[in-house]
mmCIF file of C-alpha atoms in Angstrom:
data_model
loop_
_atom_site.group_PDB
_atom_site.id
_atom_site.type_symbol
_atom_site.label_atom_id
_atom_site.label_comp_id
_atom_site.label_asym_id
_atom_site.label_seq_id
_atom_site.Cartn_x
_atom_site.Cartn_y
_atom_site.Cartn_z
ATOM 1 C CA MET R 497 -8.081 -6.036 12.143
ATOM 2 C CA ALA R 498 -7.624 -2.816 10.256
ATOM 3 C CA GLU R 499 -4.643 -2.142 12.629
ATOM 4 C CA THR R 500 -3.077 -5.412 11.822
ATOM 5 C CA GLY R 501 -3.182 -4.503 8.157
ATOM 6 C CA TYR R 502 -1.572 -1.204 8.938
ATOM 7 C CA LEU R 503 1.366 -2.719 11.075
ATOM 8 C CA LEU R 504 1.883 -5.525 8.577
ATOM 9 C CA THR R 505 2.311 -3.056 5.735
ATOM 10 C CA VAL R 506 4.568 -0.848 7.792
ATOM 11 C CA ALA R 507 6.696 -3.994 8.693
ATOM 12 C CA LEU R 508 6.788 -4.886 4.937
ATOM 13 C CA VAL R 509 7.627 -1.402 3.726
ATOM 14 C CA THR R 510 10.242 -0.425 6.170
ATOM 15 C CA PRO R 511 12.944 -2.674 5.066
ATOM 16 C CA LEU R 512 12.271 -1.721 1.493
ATOM 17 C CA SER R 513 12.728 1.986 2.362
ATOM 18 C CA SER R 514 16.574 1.416 2.199
ATOM 19 C CA TYR R 515 16.474 -0.055 -1.315
ATOM 20 C CA PHE R 516 14.110 2.980 -2.319
ATOM 21 C CA LYS R 517 16.644 5.353 -0.864
ATOM 22 C CA ARG R 518 19.429 3.897 -3.008
ATOM 23 C CA LYS R 519 17.375 3.875 -6.205
ATOM 24 C CA LEU R 520 15.119 7.023 -5.874
ATOM 25 C CA LYS R 521 15.555 10.663 -4.926
ATOM 26 C CA LEU R 522 14.740 11.428 -1.332
ATOM 27 C CA ARG R 523 12.294 14.099 -2.552
ATOM 28 C CA THR R 524 10.404 11.479 -4.662
ATOM 29 C CA ILE R 525 10.360 9.111 -1.624
ATOM 30 C CA PHE R 526 8.976 11.961 0.610
ATOM 31 C CA LEU R 527 6.336 13.187 -1.883
ATOM 32 C CA THR R 528 5.152 9.465 -2.384
ATOM 33 C CA ALA R 529 4.958 8.981 1.409
ATOM 34 C CA ILE R 530 3.025 12.102 1.903
ATOM 35 C CA VAL R 531 0.597 11.394 -0.891
ATOM 36 C CA LEU R 532 -0.013 7.952 0.378
ATOM 37 C CA CYS R 533 -0.539 9.108 3.858
ATOM 38 C CA ILE R 534 -2.973 11.967 3.004
ATOM 39 C CA THR R 535 -4.881 9.679 0.574
ATOM 40 C CA GLY R 536 -5.243 7.005 3.246
ATOM 41 C CA CYS R 537 -6.474 9.645 5.795
ATOM 42 C CA LEU R 538 -9.161 11.088 3.411
ATOM 43 C CA MET R 539 -10.181 7.514 2.383
ATOM 44 C CA ALA R 540 -10.531 6.399 6.043
ATOM 45 C CA ALA R 541 -12.528 9.546 7.031
ATOM 46 C CA CYS R 542 -15.013 8.781 4.217
ATOM 47 C CA THR R 543 -15.185 5.073 4.681
ATOM 48 C CA LEU R 544 -18.380 3.156 4.169
ATOM 49 C CA ASN R 545 -17.451 -0.319 4.933
ATOM 50 C CA PHE R 546 -14.565 -2.388 6.410
ATOM 51 C CA PRO R 547 -12.821 -3.285 3.055
ATOM 52 C CA MET R 548 -12.463 0.440 2.357
ATOM 53 C CA LEU R 549 -11.212 1.042 5.963
ATOM 54 C CA MET R 550 -8.788 -1.679 5.382
ATOM 55 C CA THR R 551 -7.495 -0.370 2.145
ATOM 56 C CA ALA R 552 -7.165 3.112 3.658
ATOM 57 C CA ARG R 553 -4.956 1.770 6.644
ATOM 58 C CA ILE R 554 -2.865 -0.251 4.147
ATOM 59 C CA LEU R 555 -2.234 3.086 2.167
ATOM 60 C CA GLN R 556 -1.343 4.876 5.505
ATOM 61 C CA GLY R 557 0.807 1.877 6.483
ATOM 62 C CA ALA R 558 2.691 2.032 2.995
ATOM 63 C CA GLY R 559 3.140 5.940 3.548
ATOM 64 C CA THR R 560 4.512 5.718 7.037
ATOM 65 C CA GLY R 561 6.795 2.823 6.434
ATOM 66 C CA SER R 562 8.306 4.559 3.511
ATOM 67 C CA ARG R 563 9.496 7.633 5.656
ATOM 68 C CA PHE R 564 11.498 5.583 8.170
ATOM 69 C CA ARG R 565 15.214 5.409 7.460
#
């Protein structure tokens, strides 16, 4: 189930990355993606229950999807 949330988020954010690329600087997009991925990884490592894990995987997906071109 957590993988489904991750993949859904990547699938939603990937098409939006071209819009972000036109509107924002590449440095801003990159730093946001890195922060989302690191936050998701740290949150997933310290998870206590499933909703927290799902939130962490969604953050990771948002970070991963925004780095695609």
